[in-house]
Amino acid sequence: MPPTDNQGSFLNRISIRRNQVVYEQEVEDLEQFQKHVADRLSELFHPPEDTNSSDPPETLLSIAWFRKLLDVFLCCEAEFKAVVIMGRDANNFVKSPLDRLIPEHLDRTVKALDICTAIIHGIDLLLHWKKLAQIAVDSLQKKPIGEGDVKRAKKALNTLLSSITIDDKEKSAENHHHSTKSGASSKDHTTIGNLRSLSYSFARSWSASKQIQAMSSNLTAPRGGEPTGLVVPVYLMSSVLVFVMWAMVSAIPCQERTGLGAHLQLSKQFTWAQPMIGLQEKIGEDWKKKEKKGRSGLLDETQRLENLGLSLVEFADGFSFPVEAEKAEEVAAMVAEMAEICGRMDEGLGALQMQVRELFNRIVRSRAETLDVLDHVNKVTTPVPY
């Protein structure tokens, strides 16, 4: 029996109501996603002070902080994929402006993969710096400190400091001047060259700074009246991706980072952007203040190693046996601090490197899944020729 007009009207009302419920749920999911991102970024900007925790403190730009940053990104990426890519009508992706924004986001992920590779090699370099610092620690912890111990420590520290400050774009004459000033031997330069190769796995023309610039060049905030609510979360995820890559490049040894402090512009109109902008400003100020021409970057542990290394080399230059009690106490404190930093690097860098590898693999999988969705939509919407 065919439905009457009243029955048809009733079914239409049920269908409209069902669609309204689905729409309201989708809007709520997107709002929750943005709130979760804002909360996670706020914790990065204001790390909790848990004095009872045995974990290393989350000092800004420390290894512990970067591990939390990558955790935040992985959580945001998983939620983004769930509520935007997999939980939506894929036909939205072929409508303007998503037909442009999604491919642009995917292009950023390709550039992010290059940066992840550079960061993985940069962490290898950090591990070598830690080994050099550990040699100095082991030598200077001897009691009493002998001349041979001091020479061994000085040699390791000079190699460490030379590797930290050297820049591949420097002229060979400048490198020679630096090595003469620091007392590095030809054998030290062989070591430095080996360390350089650990972090510089790309062509010499490759630039981490230019990669970041390319990722952010077309990243623009949504305008009012966009035809789909998915524009904001896509912009959000791209912004988080660029920020995470930018922050890691600022801290971990990477190839060519000139002008890095000026490569990220974020919109202030969103709540979730406020803590990200605060972090960007703080990191950017530190970058410009330090004017790092070498490769050490802004990682907290590396900065402390460099400062301690300079002080201990100064001690080694003026060493005479026996060491005065006051001076011995001062040196012991610096060595203890360096030992503590080596311990943090030993525990944290391997885990951080594994997280970067996980990030790389996650980006690859998510990109492939998104491309599969787009490919399916394109096949469905492409007219069949007759």
XYZ file of C-alpha atoms in Angstrom:
386
model
C 0.000 0.000 0.000
C 1.607 3.333 -1.060
C 2.176 5.906 1.705
C -0.380 8.669 2.030
C 0.645 12.332 1.872
C 0.515 12.471 5.659
C 2.795 9.437 5.939
C 5.250 10.979 3.454
C 5.243 14.242 5.346
C 5.893 12.381 8.598
C 8.812 10.420 7.075
C 10.294 13.647 5.712
C 10.111 15.230 9.158
C 11.864 12.176 10.675
C 14.577 12.371 8.007
C 15.091 16.104 8.581
C 15.232 15.569 12.338
C 17.739 12.735 11.928
C 19.922 14.914 9.711
C 19.673 17.741 12.239
C 20.846 15.436 15.053
C 23.774 14.233 12.944
C 24.706 17.821 12.080
C 24.561 18.923 15.715
C 26.746 15.967 16.722
C 29.293 16.838 14.037
C 29.408 20.462 15.196
C 29.877 19.312 18.793
C 32.700 16.944 17.746
C 34.525 19.749 15.951
C 34.125 22.110 18.898
C 35.419 19.449 21.271
C 38.383 18.845 18.984
C 39.326 22.520 19.076
C 38.907 22.613 22.857
C 41.105 19.550 23.345
C 43.838 21.126 21.203
C 43.612 24.374 23.173
C 43.874 22.501 26.497
C 46.880 20.457 25.370
C 48.728 23.498 24.022
C 48.005 25.429 27.226
C 49.708 22.665 29.226
C 52.757 23.030 26.994
C 52.797 26.786 27.593
C 52.320 26.358 31.347
C 53.853 22.955 32.262
C 52.444 21.555 35.532
C 54.817 21.632 38.492
C 54.683 18.103 39.898
C 57.306 18.066 42.620
C 56.482 14.442 43.509
C 57.236 13.117 40.030
C 60.488 11.266 39.391
C 60.414 12.309 35.712
C 62.680 15.144 34.485
C 61.084 18.606 34.771
C 59.355 19.854 31.619
C 61.466 22.982 31.199
C 60.564 24.769 27.964
C 62.626 23.310 25.084
C 63.998 20.490 27.218
C 63.985 16.873 26.053
C 61.062 16.127 28.397
C 59.138 19.090 26.964
C 59.674 17.943 23.378
C 58.524 14.449 24.249
C 55.297 15.973 25.570
C 55.018 18.176 22.470
C 55.142 15.122 20.211
C 52.602 13.331 22.405
C 50.310 16.351 21.990
C 50.729 16.297 18.216
C 50.051 12.561 17.937
C 46.876 12.938 20.034
C 45.698 15.909 17.957
C 46.443 14.107 14.697
C 44.504 11.001 15.740
C 41.490 13.080 16.789
C 41.678 15.195 13.619
C 41.580 12.098 11.445
C 38.663 10.646 13.436
C 36.398 13.711 13.337
C 37.427 15.323 10.048
C 38.669 12.672 7.631
C 37.062 9.378 8.650
C 33.890 10.641 10.302
C 32.647 12.934 7.555
C 30.901 12.901 4.208
C 33.879 12.671 1.882
C 31.979 14.609 -0.788
C 32.820 17.757 1.217
C 36.451 17.324 0.205
C 35.764 18.031 -3.467
C 33.921 21.268 -2.669
C 35.583 24.650 -2.395
C 37.649 25.543 -0.406
C 38.458 22.029 0.894
C 39.343 20.880 -2.600
C 42.308 23.256 -2.238
C 42.980 23.118 1.519
C 43.222 19.322 1.847
C 45.857 18.969 -0.935
C 47.796 21.884 0.588
C 47.748 20.135 3.959
C 48.948 16.909 2.351
C 51.774 18.836 0.686
C 52.840 20.142 4.110
C 52.961 16.593 5.430
C 55.442 15.638 2.689
C 57.739 18.489 3.740
C 57.246 17.456 7.383
C 58.587 13.988 6.522
C 61.853 15.549 5.335
C 62.101 17.522 8.558
C 61.439 14.389 10.632
C 64.319 12.657 8.828
C 66.602 15.615 9.555
C 65.555 15.591 13.220
C 66.273 11.859 13.549
C 69.814 12.447 12.277
C 70.123 15.516 14.487
C 69.338 13.398 17.549
C 72.137 11.032 16.500
C 74.451 14.036 16.626
C 73.146 14.972 20.093
C 73.919 11.444 21.292
C 77.514 11.870 20.083
C 77.775 15.182 21.900
C 76.568 13.414 25.010
C 79.303 10.780 24.624
C 81.964 13.484 24.370
C 80.586 15.204 27.470
C 80.539 11.863 29.301
C 84.255 11.389 28.517
C 84.948 14.743 30.171
C 82.785 13.831 33.161
C 84.516 10.487 33.677
C 87.926 12.141 33.436
C 87.212 15.040 35.790
C 85.515 12.884 38.404
C 88.873 11.224 39.165
C 90.260 12.014 42.609
C 92.683 13.589 42.695
C 92.449 15.112 39.231
C 95.720 14.545 37.390
C 97.182 16.316 34.383
C 96.375 13.371 32.092
C 92.739 13.429 33.192
C 92.487 17.147 32.469
C 94.065 16.747 29.015
C 91.649 13.953 28.130
C 88.675 16.018 29.296
C 89.884 19.118 27.444
C 90.309 17.195 24.205
C 86.767 15.795 24.413
C 85.314 19.195 25.307
C 87.158 20.994 22.501
C 85.779 18.470 20.014
C 82.304 18.913 21.508
C 82.436 22.718 21.375
C 83.870 22.743 17.863
C 81.090 20.448 16.653
C 78.459 22.590 18.354
C 79.626 25.879 16.893
C 80.796 24.828 13.414
C 78.644 25.777 10.446
C 78.865 24.003 7.095
C 78.648 27.348 5.282
C 81.768 28.713 6.962
C 84.895 29.078 4.867
C 87.700 26.610 5.467
C 89.897 29.490 6.615
C 87.381 30.386 9.298
C 87.242 26.762 10.404
C 91.032 26.699 10.587
C 91.026 29.869 12.683
C 88.429 28.396 15.042
C 90.350 25.134 15.399
C 93.616 26.964 16.104
C 91.929 29.106 18.723
C 90.297 26.142 20.461
C 93.328 23.886 20.168
C 91.574 21.171 18.150
C 93.926 18.719 16.423
C 93.620 17.285 12.910
C 92.239 14.125 14.519
C 89.588 16.264 16.215
C 88.602 17.669 12.808
C 88.135 14.129 11.479
C 85.802 13.488 14.400
C 83.948 16.759 13.773
C 83.538 15.837 10.112
C 82.085 12.479 11.093
C 79.677 14.180 13.490
C 78.630 16.647 10.804
C 77.697 13.797 8.495
C 75.315 12.433 11.124
C 73.001 15.436 10.971
C 73.480 16.550 7.372
C 72.016 13.729 5.278
C 70.518 15.993 2.596
C 72.004 17.830 -0.367
C 73.918 20.944 0.655
C 71.206 23.098 -0.921
C 68.551 21.628 1.402
C 67.439 24.033 4.114
C 65.317 23.255 7.177
C 64.427 26.921 7.367
C 63.193 26.999 3.761
C 61.134 23.862 4.376
C 59.360 25.599 7.252
C 58.891 28.711 5.145
C 57.351 26.656 2.326
C 54.997 24.905 4.769
C 53.748 28.202 6.216
C 53.723 30.400 3.088
C 50.141 29.551 2.060
C 48.810 28.867 5.560
C 46.065 31.472 5.891
C 43.269 31.724 8.450
C 39.703 30.958 7.268
C 37.612 33.932 6.226
C 34.127 34.550 7.541
C 31.316 32.776 5.725
C 33.314 29.750 4.562
C 30.884 27.217 3.022
C 31.928 24.311 5.272
C 32.720 23.960 8.968
C 35.666 21.692 8.196
C 37.867 24.591 7.123
C 38.781 25.602 10.686
C 39.960 22.147 11.862
C 42.020 21.708 8.670
C 43.639 25.093 9.312
C 44.119 24.088 12.955
C 45.876 20.820 12.110
C 48.112 22.467 9.534
C 49.044 25.147 12.072
C 49.909 22.551 14.713
C 51.958 20.582 12.176
C 53.963 23.645 11.121
C 54.483 24.767 14.717
C 55.738 21.353 15.859
C 58.199 21.141 12.950
C 59.336 24.729 13.539
C 59.887 24.145 17.265
C 61.880 20.949 16.680
C 64.064 22.585 14.050
C 64.793 25.462 16.438
C 66.113 23.050 19.067
C 67.573 19.991 17.318
C 70.655 20.268 15.050
C 69.423 20.703 11.479
C 70.896 21.842 8.206
C 70.661 25.602 7.521
C 68.286 27.470 9.840
C 68.952 31.097 8.875
C 66.008 33.381 9.627
C 64.062 30.645 11.374
C 62.560 33.053 13.909
C 60.487 34.847 11.261
C 58.919 31.906 9.423
C 55.679 31.330 11.332
C 52.596 33.552 11.292
C 49.489 32.387 13.168
C 46.017 33.880 13.397
C 45.026 35.285 16.798
C 41.290 34.827 16.283
C 41.110 31.277 17.708
C 41.364 30.270 21.358
C 43.591 27.300 20.556
C 46.039 29.609 18.774
C 46.766 31.761 21.839
C 49.095 29.334 23.693
C 50.751 28.396 20.388
C 51.452 32.064 19.646
C 52.819 32.513 23.173
C 55.192 29.582 22.700
C 56.224 30.834 19.263
C 57.039 34.293 20.626
C 59.085 32.877 23.500
C 61.042 30.503 21.244
C 61.499 33.225 18.599
C 62.877 35.648 21.187
C 65.350 33.035 22.419
C 66.429 32.300 18.852
C 67.070 35.957 17.991
C 68.731 36.624 21.350
C 71.216 33.810 20.986
C 71.729 34.360 17.244
C 72.799 30.746 16.818
C 75.041 30.574 13.787
C 76.141 27.066 14.633
C 74.107 23.905 14.938
C 73.509 23.529 18.653
C 69.985 24.989 18.562
C 67.875 25.903 21.577
C 67.536 22.516 23.277
C 67.907 23.215 27.011
C 70.321 20.347 27.649
C 72.573 21.361 24.734
C 72.710 24.983 25.878
C 73.752 23.898 29.347
C 76.364 21.481 27.981
C 77.875 24.254 25.889
C 78.101 26.702 28.802
C 79.566 24.112 31.149
C 82.007 22.952 28.462
C 83.343 26.487 28.005
C 83.867 26.886 31.766
C 85.594 23.516 32.099
C 87.915 24.223 29.151
C 88.857 27.484 30.853
C 89.677 25.488 33.989
C 91.741 23.031 31.947
C 93.705 25.858 30.289
C 94.809 27.148 33.698
C 95.195 23.773 35.379
C 98.029 23.217 37.816
C 98.494 20.328 40.233
C 97.387 20.166 42.990
C 94.039 21.924 42.548
C 93.095 24.413 45.248
C 90.268 23.215 47.484
C 87.899 26.024 46.518
C 88.543 25.543 42.813
C 88.172 21.760 43.126
C 84.770 22.252 44.745
C 83.674 24.618 41.976
C 84.803 22.195 39.266
C 83.136 19.259 41.024
C 79.822 21.128 40.985
C 80.095 21.797 37.243
C 81.055 18.196 36.537
C 78.120 16.957 38.619
C 75.761 19.184 36.629
C 77.223 17.925 33.355
C 76.829 14.338 34.566
C 73.166 15.042 35.369
C 72.605 16.459 31.870
C 74.305 13.430 30.302
C 71.956 11.208 32.288
C 68.914 13.078 30.981
C 70.181 12.892 27.417
C 70.971 9.207 27.771
C 67.461 8.456 29.053
C 65.468 10.881 26.913
C 67.065 11.135 23.476
C 66.481 7.521 22.475
C 62.815 7.792 23.452
C 62.507 11.137 21.652
C 63.991 9.641 18.500
C 61.496 6.772 18.649
C 58.675 9.321 18.939
C 59.923 11.176 15.860
C 59.989 7.869 13.969
C 56.441 7.176 15.155
C 55.443 10.664 14.024
C 56.979 9.975 10.598
C 55.098 6.677 10.252
C 51.843 8.214 11.489
C 52.057 11.004 8.911
C 52.724 8.459 6.148
C 49.722 6.312 7.167
C 47.339 9.237 7.606
C 48.368 10.750 4.311
C 47.775 7.426 2.538
C 44.344 7.042 4.171
C 43.338 10.561 3.174
C 44.485 9.997 -0.401
C 42.420 6.794 -0.510
C 39.315 8.760 0.545
C 39.974 11.448 -2.056
C 40.596 8.848 -4.740
C 37.313 7.100 -3.925
C 35.366 10.381 -4.059
C 36.954 11.343 -7.362
C 36.016 7.981 -8.880
C 32.415 8.321 -7.694
C 32.026 11.911 -8.887
C 33.773 11.447 -12.254
C 31.171 11.081 -15.031
C 31.306 7.786 -16.904
C 31.912 8.409 -20.623
C 29.427 6.803 -22.986
